[in-house]
Short mmCIF file of C-alpha atoms and ligand atoms in Angstrom, two decimals:
data_model
loop_
_atom_site.label_atom_id
_atom_site.label_comp_id
_atom_site.label_asym_id
_atom_site.label_seq_id
_atom_site.Cartn_x
_atom_site.Cartn_y
_atom_site.Cartn_z
CA MET A 1 89.05 91.23 85.85
CA GLN A 2 88.48 91.30 89.61
CA PRO A 3 91.49 90.85 91.84
CA ASN A 4 91.34 88.43 94.72
CA ASN A 5 93.46 90.44 97.09
CA ASN A 6 93.86 91.61 100.58
CA TYR A 7 91.59 94.68 100.46
CA SER A 8 88.49 92.47 100.66
CA ASP A 9 89.78 90.63 103.77
CA ALA A 10 91.22 93.78 105.33
CA ASP A 11 90.24 94.76 108.84
CA ALA A 12 87.52 97.45 108.64
CA THR A 13 89.78 99.93 110.45
CA SER A 14 92.76 99.30 108.16
CA LYS A 15 93.17 102.04 105.55
CA GLY A 16 93.69 101.12 101.89
CA VAL A 17 96.60 103.00 100.33
CA THR A 18 97.42 103.56 96.66
CA VAL A 19 100.98 104.65 95.95
CA LEU A 20 101.37 106.51 92.64
CA GLY A 21 105.06 106.51 91.71
CA ALA A 22 105.83 103.59 94.03
CA THR A 23 109.28 102.88 92.57
CA GLY A 24 110.60 106.41 93.11
CA SER A 25 112.34 107.94 96.07
CA VAL A 26 109.12 109.08 97.83
CA GLY A 27 107.28 105.89 96.81
CA ILE A 28 109.96 103.68 98.36
CA SER A 29 109.98 105.74 101.58
CA THR A 30 106.18 105.44 101.71
CA LEU A 31 106.32 101.66 101.46
CA ASP A 32 108.97 101.63 104.17
CA VAL A 33 106.61 103.48 106.54
CA LEU A 34 103.64 101.28 105.56
CA SER A 35 105.68 98.14 106.21
CA ARG A 36 106.09 99.26 109.84
CA HIS A 37 102.31 99.37 110.40
CA PRO A 38 100.68 96.34 108.72
CA GLU A 39 97.77 96.47 111.18
CA LYS A 40 96.86 100.05 110.22
CA TYR A 41 97.32 100.11 106.42
CA HIS A 42 97.13 97.76 103.45
CA VAL A 43 98.39 98.50 99.95
CA VAL A 44 95.65 98.62 97.33
CA ALA A 45 97.59 99.67 94.23
CA LEU A 46 101.15 100.44 93.20
CA THR A 47 102.14 102.28 90.04
CA ALA A 48 105.31 102.99 88.08
CA ASN A 49 106.34 104.21 84.67
CA LYS A 50 108.44 101.27 83.44
CA GLN A 51 110.62 99.87 86.25
CA VAL A 52 109.52 96.23 86.02
CA GLU A 53 112.00 94.67 88.47
CA LYS A 54 111.35 97.18 91.22
CA LEU A 55 107.56 97.05 90.92
CA PHE A 56 107.66 93.25 90.79
CA GLU A 57 109.66 93.17 94.00
CA GLN A 58 107.19 95.58 95.66
CA CYS A 59 104.17 93.54 94.49
CA CYS A 60 105.68 90.39 96.01
CA LEU A 61 106.13 92.18 99.34
CA PHE A 62 102.89 94.17 99.54
CA HIS A 63 100.39 92.10 97.49
CA PRO A 64 98.42 95.03 96.01
CA ALA A 65 95.12 94.36 94.28
CA TYR A 66 96.38 96.34 91.27
CA ALA A 67 99.74 97.21 89.76
CA VAL A 68 99.92 99.81 87.00
CA MET A 69 102.73 100.26 84.51
CA VAL A 70 102.37 103.18 82.14
CA ASP A 71 104.59 101.51 79.58
CA GLU A 72 102.66 98.70 77.80
CA ASP A 73 105.67 96.41 77.26
CA ALA A 74 106.72 96.81 80.86
CA ALA A 75 103.16 95.91 81.93
CA LYS A 76 103.32 92.67 79.91
CA GLN A 77 106.65 91.75 81.46
CA LEU A 78 105.34 92.45 84.96
CA GLU A 79 102.22 90.38 84.28
CA GLU A 80 104.33 87.39 83.19
CA LYS A 81 106.64 87.62 86.17
CA LEU A 82 103.74 87.87 88.64
CA ARG A 83 101.97 84.86 87.09
CA THR A 84 105.09 82.73 87.49
CA VAL A 85 105.02 83.33 91.26
CA GLY A 86 101.24 82.76 91.50
CA SER A 87 100.41 86.37 92.39
CA ASP A 88 96.78 87.58 92.25
CA THR A 89 97.74 91.18 91.55
CA VAL A 90 95.95 92.49 88.47
CA VAL A 91 98.27 94.39 86.13
CA LEU A 92 96.89 97.40 84.26
CA ALA A 93 98.71 99.30 81.51
CA GLY A 94 98.69 102.89 80.30
CA ALA A 95 98.39 106.39 81.76
CA CYS A 96 94.56 106.17 82.11
CA ALA A 97 94.94 103.28 84.54
CA LEU A 98 96.70 105.67 86.93
CA GLU A 99 93.46 107.61 87.25
CA THR A 100 91.50 104.36 87.70
CA VAL A 101 93.54 103.27 90.72
CA ALA A 102 93.76 106.83 92.12
CA SER A 103 89.97 106.90 92.37
CA PHE A 104 89.45 103.19 93.16
CA GLU A 105 86.72 102.76 95.80
CA HIS A 106 88.85 100.57 98.08
CA SER A 107 91.62 103.09 98.27
CA ASP A 108 91.22 105.52 101.19
CA TYR A 109 94.58 107.27 100.90
CA VAL A 110 96.48 108.15 97.73
CA MET A 111 100.17 108.98 97.83
CA ALA A 112 100.73 111.26 94.81
CA ALA A 113 104.45 110.69 94.18
CA ILE A 114 104.74 110.66 90.39
CA VAL A 115 107.33 113.15 89.21
CA GLY A 116 106.34 116.08 86.99
CA ALA A 117 103.26 116.94 84.96
CA ALA A 118 102.55 113.21 84.42
CA GLY A 119 101.18 113.23 87.96
CA LEU A 120 98.55 115.90 87.36
CA LEU A 121 95.63 113.79 86.09
CA PRO A 122 95.96 110.94 88.61
CA SER A 123 96.45 113.39 91.53
CA LEU A 124 93.40 115.32 90.39
CA ALA A 125 91.43 112.06 90.03
CA ALA A 126 92.20 111.25 93.67
CA ALA A 127 91.01 114.71 94.74
CA ASN A 128 87.84 114.41 92.65
CA ALA A 129 87.14 111.01 94.24
CA GLY A 130 87.33 112.57 97.72
CA LYS A 131 90.41 110.67 98.91
CA ARG A 132 93.03 111.66 101.44
CA VAL A 133 95.57 112.98 98.94
CA MET A 134 99.13 112.93 100.24
CA LEU A 135 100.71 115.32 97.78
CA ALA A 136 104.39 115.03 96.93
CA ASN A 137 103.85 115.86 93.25
CA LYS A 138 104.26 119.65 93.56
CA GLU A 139 104.22 120.11 89.78
CA ALA A 140 100.52 119.11 89.76
CA LEU A 141 99.64 121.98 92.08
CA VAL A 142 101.89 124.47 90.27
CA MET A 143 100.08 123.64 87.03
CA SER A 144 96.52 123.51 88.23
CA GLY A 145 96.46 125.68 91.41
CA LYS A 146 92.90 126.81 91.95
CA LEU A 147 91.36 123.94 89.98
CA PHE A 148 93.11 121.41 92.23
CA MET A 149 92.22 123.21 95.47
CA ASP A 150 88.58 123.49 94.32
CA ALA A 151 88.52 119.76 93.52
CA VAL A 152 89.70 119.03 97.07
CA LYS A 153 87.13 121.35 98.61
CA ASN A 154 84.17 120.39 96.45
CA ASN A 155 84.65 116.65 96.84
CA GLY A 156 85.42 116.45 100.55
CA ALA A 157 88.99 115.27 99.93
CA GLU A 158 91.75 115.78 102.51
CA LEU A 159 94.98 117.32 101.24
CA LEU A 160 98.12 116.62 103.25
CA PRO A 161 101.41 118.03 101.98
CA ILE A 162 104.34 115.63 101.73
CA ASP A 163 106.94 118.15 100.61
CA SER A 164 108.96 118.47 103.84
CA GLU A 165 108.70 122.28 103.91
CA HIS A 166 104.95 122.33 103.38
CA ASN A 167 104.44 119.55 105.86
CA ALA A 168 106.46 121.60 108.35
CA ILE A 169 104.35 124.70 107.63
CA TYR A 170 101.17 122.64 107.98
CA GLN A 171 102.40 121.48 111.40
CA SER A 172 103.35 125.05 112.42
CA LEU A 173 100.17 126.85 111.33
CA PRO A 174 97.15 127.41 113.62
CA LEU A 175 94.60 124.58 113.51
CA GLN A 176 92.09 126.83 111.73
CA GLY A 177 92.98 129.33 108.98
CA THR A 178 95.89 131.74 109.16
CA THR A 179 94.78 134.11 111.95
CA GLY A 180 97.74 135.94 113.49
CA VAL A 181 100.18 134.67 110.88
CA LYS A 182 102.66 137.32 109.71
CA ARG A 183 104.56 135.33 107.11
CA ILE A 184 105.72 131.89 106.10
CA LEU A 185 109.46 131.22 106.26
CA LEU A 186 110.21 128.58 103.63
CA THR A 187 113.63 127.08 104.22
CA GLY A 188 115.93 125.60 101.60
CA SER A 189 119.48 124.24 101.81
CA GLY A 190 120.67 126.24 98.78
CA GLY A 191 121.65 122.97 97.08
CA PRO A 192 125.12 121.87 95.99
CA PHE A 193 126.11 125.16 94.29
CA ARG A 194 125.37 127.70 97.02
CA GLN A 195 129.03 128.62 97.26
CA ARG A 196 130.42 127.56 93.88
CA GLU A 197 132.04 130.28 91.74
CA ILE A 198 129.19 131.68 89.59
CA GLU A 199 131.47 131.77 86.51
CA THR A 200 131.89 127.98 86.68
CA LEU A 201 128.17 127.12 86.81
CA SER A 202 128.07 126.66 83.02
CA LEU A 203 130.46 123.71 83.49
CA VAL A 204 128.29 121.86 86.01
CA THR A 205 127.78 118.20 85.05
CA PRO A 206 124.57 116.19 85.65
CA GLN A 207 126.49 114.07 88.17
CA GLU A 208 127.45 117.15 90.20
CA ALA A 209 123.92 118.57 89.99
CA VAL A 210 122.17 115.48 91.34
CA ALA A 211 124.50 115.20 94.35
CA HIS A 212 122.39 117.01 96.95
CA PRO A 213 124.24 117.75 100.22
CA ASN A 214 121.43 116.70 102.61
CA TRP A 215 118.58 114.86 100.86
CA SER A 216 118.54 111.70 98.75
CA MET A 217 115.92 112.25 96.01
CA GLY A 218 114.94 111.49 92.41
CA GLN A 219 117.01 113.01 89.58
CA LYS A 220 114.56 115.71 88.48
CA ILE A 221 114.00 117.22 91.93
CA SER A 222 117.75 117.00 92.60
CA VAL A 223 118.50 119.17 89.55
CA ASP A 224 115.63 121.48 90.58
CA SER A 225 117.32 121.83 93.96
CA ALA A 226 120.62 122.70 92.30
CA THR A 227 118.99 125.51 90.24
CA MET A 228 116.68 126.38 93.18
CA MET A 229 113.73 125.97 90.84
CA ASN A 230 112.59 123.46 93.45
CA LYS A 231 112.26 126.30 95.96
CA GLY A 232 110.49 128.37 93.31
CA LEU A 233 107.97 125.59 92.65
CA GLU A 234 107.58 125.30 96.42
CA VAL A 235 106.75 129.02 96.74
CA ILE A 236 103.90 128.55 94.25
CA GLU A 237 102.87 125.30 95.95
CA ALA A 238 102.71 127.08 99.34
CA CYS A 239 100.59 129.94 97.90
CA TRP A 240 97.95 127.43 96.79
CA LEU A 241 98.11 125.11 99.77
CA PHE A 242 97.87 127.83 102.41
CA ASP A 243 95.95 130.46 100.44
CA VAL A 244 98.59 133.18 100.85
CA ALA A 245 100.23 135.67 98.47
CA SER A 246 103.79 135.08 97.26
CA THR A 247 104.81 138.25 99.10
CA ASP A 248 103.84 136.48 102.34
CA ILE A 249 106.49 133.84 101.73
CA GLN A 250 110.12 134.52 102.60
CA VAL A 251 112.67 131.98 101.36
CA VAL A 252 115.38 131.41 103.98
CA ILE A 253 118.57 129.59 103.05
CA HIS A 254 119.40 127.16 105.84
CA PRO A 255 122.24 124.86 104.74
CA GLN A 256 121.80 122.21 107.47
CA SER A 257 118.16 121.36 106.44
CA THR A 258 117.32 120.77 110.10
CA ILE A 259 114.50 123.32 110.26
CA HIS A 260 112.08 122.23 107.56
CA SER A 261 110.21 125.57 107.55
CA MET A 262 108.66 128.05 109.96
CA VAL A 263 105.67 130.29 110.54
CA SER A 264 106.18 133.80 111.92
CA TYR A 265 103.29 135.31 113.95
CA ILE A 266 102.26 138.93 114.62
CA ASP A 267 103.06 138.61 118.33
CA GLY A 268 106.73 137.90 117.56
CA SER A 269 106.50 134.11 117.91
CA VAL A 270 108.10 131.86 115.33
CA ILE A 271 106.99 128.22 115.22
CA ALA A 272 109.27 125.80 113.40
CA GLN A 273 109.27 122.09 112.67
CA LEU A 274 112.67 120.40 112.97
CA GLY A 275 113.95 116.92 112.31
CA ASN A 276 116.50 114.84 110.45
CA PRO A 277 116.17 115.24 106.67
CA ASP A 278 114.17 112.07 106.01
CA MET A 279 110.96 112.02 103.94
CA ARG A 280 109.53 109.27 106.12
CA THR A 281 108.64 111.92 108.73
CA PRO A 282 106.18 113.92 106.54
CA ILE A 283 104.93 110.65 105.02
CA ALA A 284 104.16 109.14 108.43
CA TYR A 285 102.59 112.41 109.58
CA SER A 286 100.26 112.47 106.57
CA LEU A 287 99.30 108.82 106.92
CA ALA A 288 98.50 109.08 110.63
CA TRP A 289 97.16 112.64 110.80
CA PRO A 290 95.81 113.83 113.21
CA GLU A 291 97.69 111.17 115.18
CA ARG A 292 101.37 110.19 115.04
CA ILE A 293 103.05 106.90 114.17
CA ASP A 294 106.63 105.66 114.18
CA ALA A 295 108.37 106.59 110.93
CA GLY A 296 111.63 104.72 111.49
CA VAL A 297 113.44 108.07 111.69
CA ASP A 298 116.10 108.70 114.33
CA GLU A 299 115.39 111.36 116.94
CA LEU A 300 117.13 114.66 116.18
CA ASP A 301 120.35 114.96 118.18
CA PHE A 302 120.83 118.69 118.89
CA PHE A 303 124.38 118.17 120.13
CA ASP A 304 125.17 116.53 116.83
CA VAL A 305 123.52 119.37 114.84
CA ALA A 306 125.41 121.93 116.97
CA ARG A 307 124.66 124.97 114.81
CA LEU A 308 121.97 126.36 112.53
CA ASP A 309 122.89 128.93 109.84
CA PHE A 310 120.63 131.23 107.82
CA GLU A 311 121.13 133.56 104.85
CA PRO A 312 118.93 135.32 102.30
CA PRO A 313 118.54 133.75 98.83
CA ASP A 314 120.79 135.02 96.03
CA PHE A 315 118.51 135.73 93.04
CA ASP A 316 121.49 136.45 90.72
CA ARG A 317 122.95 133.03 91.36
CA PHE A 318 119.53 131.36 91.25
CA PRO A 319 117.37 133.20 88.65
CA CYS A 320 114.89 130.28 88.55
CA LEU A 321 113.70 131.21 92.05
CA LYS A 322 112.93 134.74 90.88
CA PHE A 323 111.16 133.42 87.76
CA ALA A 324 108.84 131.34 89.94
CA TYR A 325 107.85 134.36 92.05
CA ASP A 326 107.27 136.28 88.79
CA ALA A 327 105.25 133.47 87.21
CA HIS A 328 102.88 133.23 90.16
CA GLU A 329 102.29 136.98 89.99
CA ILE A 330 101.65 136.89 86.21
CA GLY A 331 99.08 134.08 86.50
CA GLY A 332 98.27 130.43 85.93
CA TYR A 333 99.41 130.23 82.30
CA ALA A 334 102.84 131.54 83.29
CA SER A 335 103.17 128.95 86.08
CA ILE A 336 102.32 126.15 83.63
CA ALA A 337 104.88 127.51 81.14
CA LEU A 338 107.51 127.77 83.89
CA ASN A 339 106.93 124.17 84.94
CA ALA A 340 106.79 122.75 81.40
CA ALA A 341 109.94 124.55 80.22
CA ASN A 342 111.73 123.47 83.39
CA GLU A 343 110.82 119.80 82.84
CA VAL A 344 112.07 119.93 79.25
CA ALA A 345 115.22 121.80 80.30
CA VAL A 346 116.08 119.43 83.16
CA ASP A 347 115.61 116.40 80.95
CA SER A 348 117.84 117.95 78.28
CA PHE A 349 120.47 118.88 80.84
CA LEU A 350 120.48 115.34 82.28
CA ASN A 351 120.96 114.04 78.72
CA LYS A 352 123.80 116.52 78.18
CA HIS A 353 122.01 118.45 75.43
CA ILE A 354 122.11 121.80 77.21
CA LYS A 355 124.30 123.46 79.83
CA PHE A 356 123.24 123.95 83.44
CA THR A 357 123.11 127.71 82.88
CA GLU A 358 120.80 127.28 79.89
CA ILE A 359 118.05 125.92 82.15
CA PRO A 360 117.08 129.45 83.35
CA GLN A 361 117.41 130.83 79.81
CA LEU A 362 114.84 128.37 78.53
CA ILE A 363 112.48 129.19 81.36
CA GLU A 364 112.81 132.92 80.83
CA ASN A 365 111.98 132.41 77.17
CA ALA A 366 108.90 130.33 78.08
CA LEU A 367 107.67 133.03 80.46
CA GLU A 368 108.00 135.68 77.75
CA LEU A 369 105.80 133.59 75.46
CA ALA A 370 103.15 132.66 78.05
CA PRO A 371 99.79 134.43 77.84
CA SER A 372 98.61 136.42 80.85
CA GLY A 373 95.65 135.21 82.92
CA THR A 374 94.75 131.85 84.43
CA PRO A 375 93.12 128.85 82.73
CA LEU A 376 89.81 127.90 84.28
CA VAL A 377 89.42 124.42 82.84
CA LEU A 378 91.66 121.39 82.71
CA GLU A 379 91.76 121.27 78.92
CA ASP A 380 93.34 124.76 78.77
CA ILE A 381 95.95 123.73 81.33
CA LEU A 382 96.93 120.72 79.24
CA ILE A 383 97.03 122.78 76.02
CA GLN A 384 99.38 125.35 77.59
CA ASP A 385 101.57 122.58 78.98
CA ARG A 386 101.92 121.01 75.53
CA GLU A 387 102.56 124.36 73.84
CA SER A 388 105.29 125.37 76.33
CA ARG A 389 106.97 121.96 75.94
CA ARG A 390 106.89 122.36 72.17
CA THR A 391 108.49 125.82 72.22
CA ALA A 392 111.07 124.76 74.82
CA SER A 393 112.08 121.79 72.66
CA LEU A 394 112.32 124.09 69.64
CA TRP A 395 114.52 126.50 71.63
CA ILE A 396 116.88 123.64 72.43
CA LYS A 397 116.92 122.43 68.83
CA ASN A 398 117.79 125.89 67.50
CA ASN A 399 120.29 126.52 70.26
CA LYS A 400 122.03 123.18 69.91
CA LYS A 401 123.19 124.19 66.46
CA GLN A 402 125.27 126.92 68.08
CA THR A 403 126.41 125.25 71.32
CA THR A 404 128.39 122.13 72.03
CA VAL A 405 127.88 120.83 75.52
CA LEU A 406 130.72 119.47 77.66
P1 NAD B 501 111.56 109.72 91.32
O1 NAD B 501 112.10 110.10 90.01
O2 NAD B 501 112.45 109.04 92.30
O3 NAD B 501 110.28 108.76 91.12
C1 NAD B 501 109.25 109.11 90.25
C2 NAD B 501 108.18 108.05 90.21
O4 NAD B 501 107.23 108.47 89.21
C3 NAD B 501 108.65 106.67 89.79
O5 NAD B 501 107.90 105.68 90.44
C4 NAD B 501 108.36 106.61 88.29
O6 NAD B 501 108.13 105.31 87.81
C5 NAD B 501 107.10 107.45 88.20
N1 NAD B 501 106.98 108.11 86.90
C6 NAD B 501 107.94 108.79 86.22
N2 NAD B 501 107.46 109.24 85.05
C7 NAD B 501 106.18 108.83 84.98
C8 NAD B 501 105.16 108.96 84.01
N3 NAD B 501 105.36 109.62 82.86
N4 NAD B 501 103.96 108.42 84.27
C9 NAD B 501 103.74 107.75 85.42
N5 NAD B 501 104.66 107.58 86.38
C10 NAD B 501 105.87 108.11 86.16
O7 NAD B 501 110.92 111.03 91.96
P2 NAD B 501 110.82 111.47 93.49
O8 NAD B 501 112.08 112.09 93.93
O9 NAD B 501 110.25 110.35 94.31
O10 NAD B 501 109.76 112.65 93.40
C11 NAD B 501 108.39 112.41 93.18
C12 NAD B 501 107.62 113.69 93.40
O11 NAD B 501 107.73 114.06 94.78
C13 NAD B 501 108.14 114.90 92.61
O12 NAD B 501 107.08 115.70 92.22
C14 NAD B 501 109.03 115.63 93.61
O13 NAD B 501 109.12 117.00 93.35
C15 NAD B 501 108.27 115.37 94.89
N6 NAD B 501 109.11 115.42 96.09
C16 NAD B 501 110.14 114.53 96.22
C17 NAD B 501 110.94 114.56 97.35
C18 NAD B 501 112.06 113.57 97.54
O14 NAD B 501 112.67 113.55 98.62
N7 NAD B 501 112.37 112.74 96.58
C19 NAD B 501 110.70 115.54 98.33
C20 NAD B 501 109.65 116.42 98.17
C21 NAD B 501 108.85 116.35 97.04
MG1 MG B 502 110.80 120.25 99.54
#
């Protein structure tokens, strides 16, 4: 079926944007920025897993040519609701449709904001189709590293990082390469448990873990921030994005989240990007690059910020951060295992099947089982992902017999 939507009438200079993961935290912020610039961008496709109401609402506001729901029943419900309001949006169902819209010819820019490994294939499809890929889905890069970067290079795609730290680094690096760069200073707030008694971490509830002090985000990344696995995934993400070794990346705990990351140069200069903690800044930057557009974000008030604090990361409190450094050194299979075990662990923790302190245990176990080396083809990446999920689930099953959670 051919949609009869706005992309065909769009001004030739207006860019078509597909938002993968439109109903999530990053997806919603993206649509907020797009809504401020209707003359510059038009929405070509929106996707979600199964949130019918939210996607319906977004379709009514943005009139995309396509809407994708991974869940088949949810897709049927969305289709019915859209027909009752006379919408022309074509509804597609299933995970394969994500790849279809990510590589759709009328889409110039693709916001990759699906959470977790589910975002790998559609993000890769956008890179293979030579799009401007605005990458929020860090797990995709952690899993596929070189393969993803090669897809960008070989297909003339543009890769713009959405993760606030990586966007800050991108803004602070020289225009070409990394000449004169001494190291990357990757900042992190330290999450909600930076100062909590270590002995009480086993009692942390999902509600406490998702309450991030500075950022409002989806559940999975919020738990990742609480374990600092998020910073670990970001170390690996930065290695691939900027072609540097993990030893060139220093994590700096900065509780105010005002400095979003920095680059230190051999002449003693340090260039930082600062701002209020609001994802609309990196989103607007990536949409407009190399220009700038209004993001709807308040100007930083330095008198309000008043002070900036820094401390080194505590690897005993946050073993997941150390595991991520280790995984990247071991190789690609280990990074896939780290990510897969973490996804299984976070989901189990959120469902109260395991304790907060069992998250690192599961990951350590996955790393011990991971083969050395790096997969060279997509199929091997997917096989390792499945295998690590299987063993992580088994670990939980066996462990649950001995532990009662909360
Ligand atoms: P979220 O949970 O709020 O939203 C996730 C989106 O992905 C939703 O639209 C959901 O429908 C979709 N989705 C979930 N499972 C899916 C599946 N199996 N198949 C297809 N779609 C699926 O997540 P978020 O916080 O917006 O994070 C999205 C990504 O951006 C993550 O990789 C995260 O690490 C990264 N990121 C987020 C932030 C933030 O501020 N939220 C900051 C930096 C990076
Ligand atoms: Mg980040």
